[in-house]
Amino acid sequence: MRETTEEILTAVGPRLRALRLSRNVTLAELSDRTGISVSTLSRLESGQRRPNLELLLPLAREHGVALDELVGAPPTGDPRIHLRPIKRFGMTILPLSSEAGGLRAFKNVIPASSPRKDPTPTTHEGYEWIYVLAGKLRLVLGEHDLILPPGEAAEFSTQTPHWFGRAGDEDVEFLSLFGKQGERMHVRASPKRQDSNA
């Protein structure tokens, strides 16, 4: 049986409170981060204030959840991600997940036609896991200069200077999972160790 709009909106307050408490965030801290007054946040959580988009959008962004998840909207029935390629740094990046918070998935393609460039490592907040699908990926990570063939994976803090590029003459394709600071991936891989007995 379908919920009415009123029933959906009534459930938003307890959901907002549960999200905030699960992150150990006070009303004052949430107010500082969203610009919404403590009294308004308190009334939203208690159901005394009717939620609207102006209030829900910054809260969804801060809690790192999709807006429809925040309000408990019924599924649309179409789970497909509509790909919108991004061209950046000579590669094509295909977002494979929505732009809500949490882990983000991408497919990255570095075409063989792209010019070879000197590494220009960058840093930013977050944690990344990559898996090479095709070609040889050059990963410069801090003091390491690694060549990853198909089937190899790596993970690292993106606060470490890093850069990706082609290591061969063919296209390179790799998957990447990116999370906000402190979120670590479940799949772990480390550089191959040399056998000390060799």
JSON list of C-alpha atoms in Angstrom, two decimals:
[
{"chain": "A", "resi": 1, "resn": "MET", "atom": "CA", "xyz": [0.00, 0.00, 0.00]},
{"chain": "A", "resi": 2, "resn": "ARG", "atom": "CA", "xyz": [1.46, 3.37, -1.05]},
{"chain": "A", "resi": 3, "resn": "GLU", "atom": "CA", "xyz": [2.33, 5.89, 1.63]},
{"chain": "A", "resi": 4, "resn": "THR", "atom": "CA", "xyz": [0.68, 9.28, 1.39]},
{"chain": "A", "resi": 5, "resn": "THR", "atom": "CA", "xyz": [2.79, 12.44, 1.01]},
{"chain": "A", "resi": 6, "resn": "GLU", "atom": "CA", "xyz": [1.93, 13.39, 4.59]},
{"chain": "A", "resi": 7, "resn": "GLU", "atom": "CA", "xyz": [3.16, 10.02, 5.89]},
{"chain": "A", "resi": 8, "resn": "ILE", "atom": "CA", "xyz": [6.41, 10.34, 3.92]},
{"chain": "A", "resi": 9, "resn": "LEU", "atom": "CA", "xyz": [7.06, 13.86, 5.27]},
{"chain": "A", "resi": 10, "resn": "THR", "atom": "CA", "xyz": [6.21, 12.80, 8.84]},
{"chain": "A", "resi": 11, "resn": "ALA", "atom": "CA", "xyz": [8.93, 10.12, 8.67]},
{"chain": "A", "resi": 12, "resn": "VAL", "atom": "CA", "xyz": [11.63, 12.66, 7.62]},
{"chain": "A", "resi": 13, "resn": "GLY", "atom": "CA", "xyz": [12.15, 14.06, 11.13]},
{"chain": "A", "resi": 14, "resn": "PRO", "atom": "CA", "xyz": [13.06, 10.75, 12.82]},
{"chain": "A", "resi": 15, "resn": "ARG", "atom": "CA", "xyz": [15.25, 9.87, 9.83]},
{"chain": "A", "resi": 16, "resn": "LEU", "atom": "CA", "xyz": [17.13, 13.18, 10.12]},
{"chain": "A", "resi": 17, "resn": "ARG", "atom": "CA", "xyz": [17.65, 12.65, 13.84]},
{"chain": "A", "resi": 18, "resn": "ALA", "atom": "CA", "xyz": [18.88, 9.08, 13.35]},
{"chain": "A", "resi": 19, "resn": "LEU", "atom": "CA", "xyz": [21.35, 10.21, 10.66]},
{"chain": "A", "resi": 20, "resn": "ARG", "atom": "CA", "xyz": [22.72, 12.98, 12.85]},
{"chain": "A", "resi": 21, "resn": "LEU", "atom": "CA", "xyz": [23.09, 10.74, 15.90]},
{"chain": "A", "resi": 22, "resn": "SER", "atom": "CA", "xyz": [24.74, 7.97, 13.86]},
{"chain": "A", "resi": 23, "resn": "ARG", "atom": "CA", "xyz": [27.44, 10.48, 12.91]},
{"chain": "A", "resi": 24, "resn": "ASN", "atom": "CA", "xyz": [27.80, 11.78, 16.51]},
{"chain": "A", "resi": 25, "resn": "VAL", "atom": "CA", "xyz": [27.01, 15.33, 15.36]},
{"chain": "A", "resi": 26, "resn": "THR", "atom": "CA", "xyz": [25.30, 17.85, 17.64]},
{"chain": "A", "resi": 27, "resn": "LEU", "atom": "CA", "xyz": [22.55, 20.19, 16.48]},
{"chain": "A", "resi": 28, "resn": "ALA", "atom": "CA", "xyz": [24.97, 23.11, 16.93]},
{"chain": "A", "resi": 29, "resn": "GLU", "atom": "CA", "xyz": [27.63, 21.45, 14.74]},
{"chain": "A", "resi": 30, "resn": "LEU", "atom": "CA", "xyz": [25.06, 20.63, 12.06]},
{"chain": "A", "resi": 31, "resn": "SER", "atom": "CA", "xyz": [23.81, 24.21, 12.19]},
{"chain": "A", "resi": 32, "resn": "ASP", "atom": "CA", "xyz": [27.35, 25.54, 11.63]},
{"chain": "A", "resi": 33, "resn": "ARG", "atom": "CA", "xyz": [27.85, 23.24, 8.63]},
{"chain": "A", "resi": 34, "resn": "THR", "atom": "CA", "xyz": [24.50, 23.85, 6.93]},
{"chain": "A", "resi": 35, "resn": "GLY", "atom": "CA", "xyz": [23.60, 27.42, 7.93]},
{"chain": "A", "resi": 36, "resn": "ILE", "atom": "CA", "xyz": [20.24, 26.20, 9.28]},
{"chain": "A", "resi": 37, "resn": "SER", "atom": "CA", "xyz": [19.42, 27.47, 12.77]},
{"chain": "A", "resi": 38, "resn": "VAL", "atom": "CA", "xyz": [19.50, 25.06, 15.71]},
{"chain": "A", "resi": 39, "resn": "SER", "atom": "CA", "xyz": [15.83, 25.77, 16.47]},
{"chain": "A", "resi": 40, "resn": "THR", "atom": "CA", "xyz": [14.79, 24.95, 12.88]},
{"chain": "A", "resi": 41, "resn": "LEU", "atom": "CA", "xyz": [16.83, 21.72, 12.92]},
{"chain": "A", "resi": 42, "resn": "SER", "atom": "CA", "xyz": [15.28, 20.73, 16.24]},
{"chain": "A", "resi": 43, "resn": "ARG", "atom": "CA", "xyz": [11.75, 21.41, 14.97]},
{"chain": "A", "resi": 44, "resn": "LEU", "atom": "CA", "xyz": [12.48, 19.44, 11.78]},
{"chain": "A", "resi": 45, "resn": "GLU", "atom": "CA", "xyz": [13.65, 16.41, 13.77]},
{"chain": "A", "resi": 46, "resn": "SER", "atom": "CA", "xyz": [10.69, 16.55, 16.15]},
{"chain": "A", "resi": 47, "resn": "GLY", "atom": "CA", "xyz": [8.18, 16.93, 13.31]},
{"chain": "A", "resi": 48, "resn": "GLN", "atom": "CA", "xyz": [7.10, 20.43, 14.35]},
{"chain": "A", "resi": 49, "resn": "ARG", "atom": "CA", "xyz": [8.51, 21.93, 11.13]},
{"chain": "A", "resi": 50, "resn": "ARG", "atom": "CA", "xyz": [7.45, 20.68, 7.69]},
{"chain": "A", "resi": 51, "resn": "PRO", "atom": "CA", "xyz": [10.51, 19.79, 5.57]},
{"chain": "A", "resi": 52, "resn": "ASN", "atom": "CA", "xyz": [11.04, 21.57, 2.25]},
{"chain": "A", "resi": 53, "resn": "LEU", "atom": "CA", "xyz": [13.72, 21.48, -0.45]},
{"chain": "A", "resi": 54, "resn": "GLU", "atom": "CA", "xyz": [15.49, 24.58, 0.87]},
{"chain": "A", "resi": 55, "resn": "LEU", "atom": "CA", "xyz": [16.13, 22.73, 4.14]},
{"chain": "A", "resi": 56, "resn": "LEU", "atom": "CA", "xyz": [16.53, 19.17, 2.84]},
{"chain": "A", "resi": 57, "resn": "LEU", "atom": "CA", "xyz": [19.13, 19.85, 0.13]},
{"chain": "A", "resi": 58, "resn": "PRO", "atom": "CA", "xyz": [21.89, 21.12, 2.45]},
{"chain": "A", "resi": 59, "resn": "LEU", "atom": "CA", "xyz": [21.05, 18.37, 4.97]},
{"chain": "A", "resi": 60, "resn": "ALA", "atom": "CA", "xyz": [21.26, 15.64, 2.32]},
{"chain": "A", "resi": 61, "resn": "ARG", "atom": "CA", "xyz": [24.60, 17.08, 1.17]},
{"chain": "A", "resi": 62, "resn": "GLU", "atom": "CA", "xyz": [25.96, 17.25, 4.72]},
{"chain": "A", "resi": 63, "resn": "HIS", "atom": "CA", "xyz": [24.81, 13.74, 5.65]},
{"chain": "A", "resi": 64, "resn": "GLY", "atom": "CA", "xyz": [26.11, 12.35, 2.34]},
{"chain": "A", "resi": 65, "resn": "VAL", "atom": "CA", "xyz": [22.83, 10.75, 1.26]},
{"chain": "A", "resi": 66, "resn": "ALA", "atom": "CA", "xyz": [20.65, 11.12, -1.81]},
{"chain": "A", "resi": 67, "resn": "LEU", "atom": "CA", "xyz": [17.60, 13.34, -1.38]},
{"chain": "A", "resi": 68, "resn": "ASP", "atom": "CA", "xyz": [15.18, 10.51, -2.18]},
{"chain": "A", "resi": 69, "resn": "GLU", "atom": "CA", "xyz": [16.88, 8.36, 0.47]},
{"chain": "A", "resi": 70, "resn": "LEU", "atom": "CA", "xyz": [16.51, 11.17, 2.99]},
{"chain": "A", "resi": 71, "resn": "VAL", "atom": "CA", "xyz": [12.76, 11.46, 2.46]},
{"chain": "A", "resi": 72, "resn": "GLY", "atom": "CA", "xyz": [12.22, 7.73, 1.92]},
{"chain": "A", "resi": 73, "resn": "ALA", "atom": "CA", "xyz": [10.77, 8.25, -1.53]},
{"chain": "A", "resi": 74, "resn": "PRO", "atom": "CA", "xyz": [9.64, 5.10, -3.35]},
{"chain": "A", "resi": 75, "resn": "PRO", "atom": "CA", "xyz": [12.03, 3.72, -6.00]},
{"chain": "A", "resi": 76, "resn": "THR", "atom": "CA", "xyz": [11.58, 5.04, -9.52]},
{"chain": "A", "resi": 77, "resn": "GLY", "atom": "CA", "xyz": [11.91, 1.58, -11.05]},
{"chain": "A", "resi": 78, "resn": "ASP", "atom": "CA", "xyz": [14.87, 2.51, -13.26]},
{"chain": "A", "resi": 79, "resn": "PRO", "atom": "CA", "xyz": [18.20, 1.77, -11.55]},
{"chain": "A", "resi": 80, "resn": "ARG", "atom": "CA", "xyz": [20.36, 2.70, -14.55]},
{"chain": "A", "resi": 81, "resn": "ILE", "atom": "CA", "xyz": [23.04, 5.36, -14.26]},
{"chain": "A", "resi": 82, "resn": "HIS", "atom": "CA", "xyz": [22.92, 7.78, -17.19]},
{"chain": "A", "resi": 83, "resn": "LEU", "atom": "CA", "xyz": [26.58, 8.20, -18.11]},
{"chain": "A", "resi": 84, "resn": "ARG", "atom": "CA", "xyz": [27.88, 11.71, -18.69]},
{"chain": "A", "resi": 85, "resn": "PRO", "atom": "CA", "xyz": [31.54, 11.49, -19.75]},
{"chain": "A", "resi": 86, "resn": "ILE", "atom": "CA", "xyz": [33.96, 14.07, -18.36]},
{"chain": "A", "resi": 87, "resn": "LYS", "atom": "CA", "xyz": [37.13, 14.99, -20.29]},
{"chain": "A", "resi": 88, "resn": "ARG", "atom": "CA", "xyz": [39.97, 15.88, -17.93]},
{"chain": "A", "resi": 89, "resn": "PHE", "atom": "CA", "xyz": [43.76, 15.67, -18.00]},
{"chain": "A", "resi": 90, "resn": "GLY", "atom": "CA", "xyz": [43.69, 13.93, -21.39]},
{"chain": "A", "resi": 91, "resn": "MET", "atom": "CA", "xyz": [41.45, 11.11, -20.14]},
{"chain": "A", "resi": 92, "resn": "THR", "atom": "CA", "xyz": [37.76, 10.33, -20.28]},
{"chain": "A", "resi": 93, "resn": "ILE", "atom": "CA", "xyz": [36.10, 9.78, -16.91]},
{"chain": "A", "resi": 94, "resn": "LEU", "atom": "CA", "xyz": [32.72, 8.02, -16.74]},
{"chain": "A", "resi": 95, "resn": "PRO", "atom": "CA", "xyz": [30.88, 8.38, -13.40]},
{"chain": "A", "resi": 96, "resn": "LEU", "atom": "CA", "xyz": [29.31, 5.00, -12.61]},
{"chain": "A", "resi": 97, "resn": "SER", "atom": "CA", "xyz": [27.41, 6.13, -9.52]},
{"chain": "A", "resi": 98, "resn": "SER", "atom": "CA", "xyz": [25.20, 9.01, -8.47]},
{"chain": "A", "resi": 99, "resn": "GLU", "atom": "CA", "xyz": [26.65, 12.23, -7.11]},
{"chain": "A", "resi": 100, "resn": "ALA", "atom": "CA", "xyz": [25.35, 11.64, -3.62]},
{"chain": "A", "resi": 101, "resn": "GLY", "atom": "CA", "xyz": [27.78, 11.15, -0.74]},
{"chain": "A", "resi": 102, "resn": "GLY", "atom": "CA", "xyz": [29.63, 7.98, 0.15]},
{"chain": "A", "resi": 103, "resn": "LEU", "atom": "CA", "xyz": [31.81, 6.01, -2.25]},
{"chain": "A", "resi": 104, "resn": "ARG", "atom": "CA", "xyz": [31.86, 7.12, -5.89]},
{"chain": "A", "resi": 105, "resn": "ALA", "atom": "CA", "xyz": [32.66, 4.76, -8.77]},
{"chain": "A", "resi": 106, "resn": "PHE", "atom": "CA", "xyz": [34.30, 5.77, -12.06]},
{"chain": "A", "resi": 107, "resn": "LYS", "atom": "CA", "xyz": [35.61, 4.17, -15.24]},
{"chain": "A", "resi": 108, "resn": "ASN", "atom": "CA", "xyz": [38.68, 5.98, -16.56]},
{"chain": "A", "resi": 109, "resn": "VAL", "atom": "CA", "xyz": [40.03, 5.73, -20.13]},
{"chain": "A", "resi": 110, "resn": "ILE", "atom": "CA", "xyz": [43.39, 7.12, -21.23]},
{"chain": "A", "resi": 111, "resn": "PRO", "atom": "CA", "xyz": [43.44, 6.86, -25.05]},
{"chain": "A", "resi": 112, "resn": "ALA", "atom": "CA", "xyz": [46.58, 5.79, -26.89]},
{"chain": "A", "resi": 113, "resn": "SER", "atom": "CA", "xyz": [46.28, 9.02, -28.87]},
{"chain": "A", "resi": 114, "resn": "SER", "atom": "CA", "xyz": [46.79, 11.19, -25.78]},
{"chain": "A", "resi": 115, "resn": "PRO", "atom": "CA", "xyz": [50.25, 12.77, -25.59]},
{"chain": "A", "resi": 116, "resn": "ARG", "atom": "CA", "xyz": [52.77, 11.48, -23.06]},
{"chain": "A", "resi": 117, "resn": "LYS", "atom": "CA", "xyz": [53.25, 13.99, -20.26]},
{"chain": "A", "resi": 118, "resn": "ASP", "atom": "CA", "xyz": [55.63, 14.38, -17.37]},
{"chain": "A", "resi": 119, "resn": "PRO", "atom": "CA", "xyz": [53.99, 13.40, -14.07]},
{"chain": "A", "resi": 120, "resn": "THR", "atom": "CA", "xyz": [52.38, 16.30, -12.20]},
{"chain": "A", "resi": 121, "resn": "PRO", "atom": "CA", "xyz": [51.24, 14.75, -8.89]},
{"chain": "A", "resi": 122, "resn": "THR", "atom": "CA", "xyz": [48.38, 16.40, -7.00]},
{"chain": "A", "resi": 123, "resn": "THR", "atom": "CA", "xyz": [46.77, 15.94, -3.58]},
{"chain": "A", "resi": 124, "resn": "HIS", "atom": "CA", "xyz": [43.25, 16.31, -2.20]},
{"chain": "A", "resi": 125, "resn": "GLU", "atom": "CA", "xyz": [41.01, 14.96, 0.56]},
{"chain": "A", "resi": 126, "resn": "GLY", "atom": "CA", "xyz": [39.89, 11.36, 0.24]},
{"chain": "A", "resi": 127, "resn": "TYR", "atom": "CA", "xyz": [40.85, 7.74, -0.30]},
{"chain": "A", "resi": 128, "resn": "GLU", "atom": "CA", "xyz": [41.01, 5.91, -3.64]},
{"chain": "A", "resi": 129, "resn": "TRP", "atom": "CA", "xyz": [41.05, 2.32, -4.89]},
{"chain": "A", "resi": 130, "resn": "ILE", "atom": "CA", "xyz": [41.88, 1.51, -8.53]},
{"chain": "A", "resi": 131, "resn": "TYR", "atom": "CA", "xyz": [41.73, -1.65, -10.66]},
{"chain": "A", "resi": 132, "resn": "VAL", "atom": "CA", "xyz": [43.28, -1.89, -14.12]},
{"chain": "A", "resi": 133, "resn": "LEU", "atom": "CA", "xyz": [41.05, -3.40, -16.81]},
{"chain": "A", "resi": 134, "resn": "ALA", "atom": "CA", "xyz": [43.22, -2.99, -19.93]},
{"chain": "A", "resi": 135, "resn": "GLY", "atom": "CA", "xyz": [46.61, -1.60, -20.90]},
{"chain": "A", "resi": 136, "resn": "LYS", "atom": "CA", "xyz": [49.39, -0.67, -18.51]},
{"chain": "A", "resi": 137, "resn": "LEU", "atom": "CA", "xyz": [48.75, 2.14, -16.04]},
{"chain": "A", "resi": 138, "resn": "ARG", "atom": "CA", "xyz": [51.59, 4.22, -14.66]},
{"chain": "A", "resi": 139, "resn": "LEU", "atom": "CA", "xyz": [50.88, 5.30, -11.09]},
{"chain": "A", "resi": 140, "resn": "VAL", "atom": "CA", "xyz": [53.18, 7.84, -9.49]},
{"chain": "A", "resi": 141, "resn": "LEU", "atom": "CA", "xyz": [52.42, 7.81, -5.76]},
{"chain": "A", "resi": 142, "resn": "GLY", "atom": "CA", "xyz": [54.69, 9.75, -3.45]},
{"chain": "A", "resi": 143, "resn": "GLU", "atom": "CA", "xyz": [58.17, 8.28, -3.94]},
{"chain": "A", "resi": 144, "resn": "HIS", "atom": "CA", "xyz": [56.83, 5.26, -5.85]},
{"chain": "A", "resi": 145, "resn": "ASP", "atom": "CA", "xyz": [56.66, 5.01, -9.66]},
{"chain": "A", "resi": 146, "resn": "LEU", "atom": "CA", "xyz": [54.61, 1.89, -10.40]},
{"chain": "A", "resi": 147, "resn": "ILE", "atom": "CA", "xyz": [53.45, 0.09, -13.55]},
{"chain": "A", "resi": 148, "resn": "LEU", "atom": "CA", "xyz": [50.12, -1.71, -13.05]},
{"chain": "A", "resi": 149, "resn": "PRO", "atom": "CA", "xyz": [49.13, -4.31, -15.70]},
{"chain": "A", "resi": 150, "resn": "PRO", "atom": "CA", "xyz": [45.55, -5.57, -16.18]},
{"chain": "A", "resi": 151, "resn": "GLY", "atom": "CA", "xyz": [44.20, -7.29, -13.07]},
{"chain": "A", "resi": 152, "resn": "GLU", "atom": "CA", "xyz": [46.28, -5.35, -10.57]},
{"chain": "A", "resi": 153, "resn": "ALA", "atom": "CA", "xyz": [44.78, -3.07, -7.94]},
{"chain": "A", "resi": 154, "resn": "ALA", "atom": "CA", "xyz": [46.09, -0.35, -5.65]},
{"chain": "A", "resi": 155, "resn": "GLU", "atom": "CA", "xyz": [44.67, 1.82, -2.88]},
{"chain": "A", "resi": 156, "resn": "PHE", "atom": "CA", "xyz": [45.97, 4.98, -1.28]},
{"chain": "A", "resi": 157, "resn": "SER", "atom": "CA", "xyz": [45.17, 8.17, 0.56]},
{"chain": "A", "resi": 158, "resn": "THR", "atom": "CA", "xyz": [44.70, 10.97, -1.97]},
{"chain": "A", "resi": 159, "resn": "GLN", "atom": "CA", "xyz": [46.55, 13.26, 0.40]},
{"chain": "A", "resi": 160, "resn": "THR", "atom": "CA", "xyz": [49.65, 11.48, -0.91]},
{"chain": "A", "resi": 161, "resn": "PRO", "atom": "CA", "xyz": [50.84, 13.19, -4.14]},
{"chain": "A", "resi": 162, "resn": "HIS", "atom": "CA", "xyz": [49.59, 11.01, -7.01]},
{"chain": "A", "resi": 163, "resn": "TRP", "atom": "CA", "xyz": [49.32, 10.95, -10.82]},
{"chain": "A", "resi": 164, "resn": "PHE", "atom": "CA", "xyz": [48.04, 8.51, -13.49]},
{"chain": "A", "resi": 165, "resn": "GLY", "atom": "CA", "xyz": [49.32, 8.03, -17.03]},
{"chain": "A", "resi": 166, "resn": "ARG", "atom": "CA", "xyz": [49.92, 5.53, -19.83]},
{"chain": "A", "resi": 167, "resn": "ALA", "atom": "CA", "xyz": [52.87, 3.18, -19.46]},
{"chain": "A", "resi": 168, "resn": "GLY", "atom": "CA", "xyz": [52.51, 1.60, -22.91]},
{"chain": "A", "resi": 169, "resn": "ASP", "atom": "CA", "xyz": [51.34, 2.49, -26.43]},
{"chain": "A", "resi": 170, "resn": "GLU", "atom": "CA", "xyz": [47.80, 1.15, -26.04]},
{"chain": "A", "resi": 171, "resn": "ASP", "atom": "CA", "xyz": [44.62, 2.56, -24.44]},
{"chain": "A", "resi": 172, "resn": "VAL", "atom": "CA", "xyz": [44.45, 2.23, -20.67]},
{"chain": "A", "resi": 173, "resn": "GLU", "atom": "CA", "xyz": [41.18, 1.49, -18.90]},
{"chain": "A", "resi": 174, "resn": "PHE", "atom": "CA", "xyz": [40.78, 1.33, -15.14]},
{"chain": "A", "resi": 175, "resn": "LEU", "atom": "CA", "xyz": [38.06, 1.47, -12.50]},
{"chain": "A", "resi": 176, "resn": "SER", "atom": "CA", "xyz": [38.34, 3.72, -9.49]},
{"chain": "A", "resi": 177, "resn": "LEU", "atom": "CA", "xyz": [36.40, 4.00, -6.24]},
{"chain": "A", "resi": 178, "resn": "PHE", "atom": "CA", "xyz": [36.73, 7.27, -4.39]},
{"chain": "A", "resi": 179, "resn": "GLY", "atom": "CA", "xyz": [35.60, 8.03, -0.87]},
{"chain": "A", "resi": 180, "resn": "LYS", "atom": "CA", "xyz": [35.66, 11.02, 1.43]},
{"chain": "A", "resi": 181, "resn": "GLN", "atom": "CA", "xyz": [38.47, 11.37, 3.95]},
{"chain": "A", "resi": 182, "resn": "GLY", "atom": "CA", "xyz": [38.60, 8.40, 6.31]},
{"chain": "A", "resi": 183, "resn": "GLU", "atom": "CA", "xyz": [36.54, 6.02, 4.16]},
{"chain": "A", "resi": 184, "resn": "ARG", "atom": "CA", "xyz": [38.64, 2.99, 3.24]},
{"chain": "A", "resi": 185, "resn": "MET", "atom": "CA", "xyz": [37.76, 0.44, 0.59]},
{"chain": "A", "resi": 186, "resn": "HIS", "atom": "CA", "xyz": [37.00, -3.19, 1.44]},
{"chain": "A", "resi": 187, "resn": "VAL", "atom": "CA", "xyz": [39.32, -4.57, -1.25]},
{"chain": "A", "resi": 188, "resn": "ARG", "atom": "CA", "xyz": [42.96, -4.06, -0.34]},
{"chain": "A", "resi": 189, "resn": "ALA", "atom": "CA", "xyz": [46.11, -4.53, -2.37]},
{"chain": "A", "resi": 190, "resn": "SER", "atom": "CA", "xyz": [49.72, -3.63, -1.78]},
{"chain": "A", "resi": 191, "resn": "PRO", "atom": "CA", "xyz": [52.80, -3.41, -4.03]},
{"chain": "A", "resi": 192, "resn": "LYS", "atom": "CA", "xyz": [54.49, -6.76, -4.72]},
{"chain": "A", "resi": 193, "resn": "ARG", "atom": "CA", "xyz": [57.24, -7.52, -2.23]},
{"chain": "A", "resi": 194, "resn": "GLN", "atom": "CA", "xyz": [60.52, -8.91, -3.40]},
{"chain": "A", "resi": 195, "resn": "ASP", "atom": "CA", "xyz": [61.35, -12.33, -2.01]},
{"chain": "A", "resi": 196, "resn": "SER", "atom": "CA", "xyz": [64.14, -11.83, 0.54]},
{"chain": "A", "resi": 197, "resn": "ASN", "atom": "CA", "xyz": [65.38, -15.37, -0.22]},
{"chain": "A", "resi": 198, "resn": "ALA", "atom": "CA", "xyz": [65.91, -14.66, -3.91]}
]
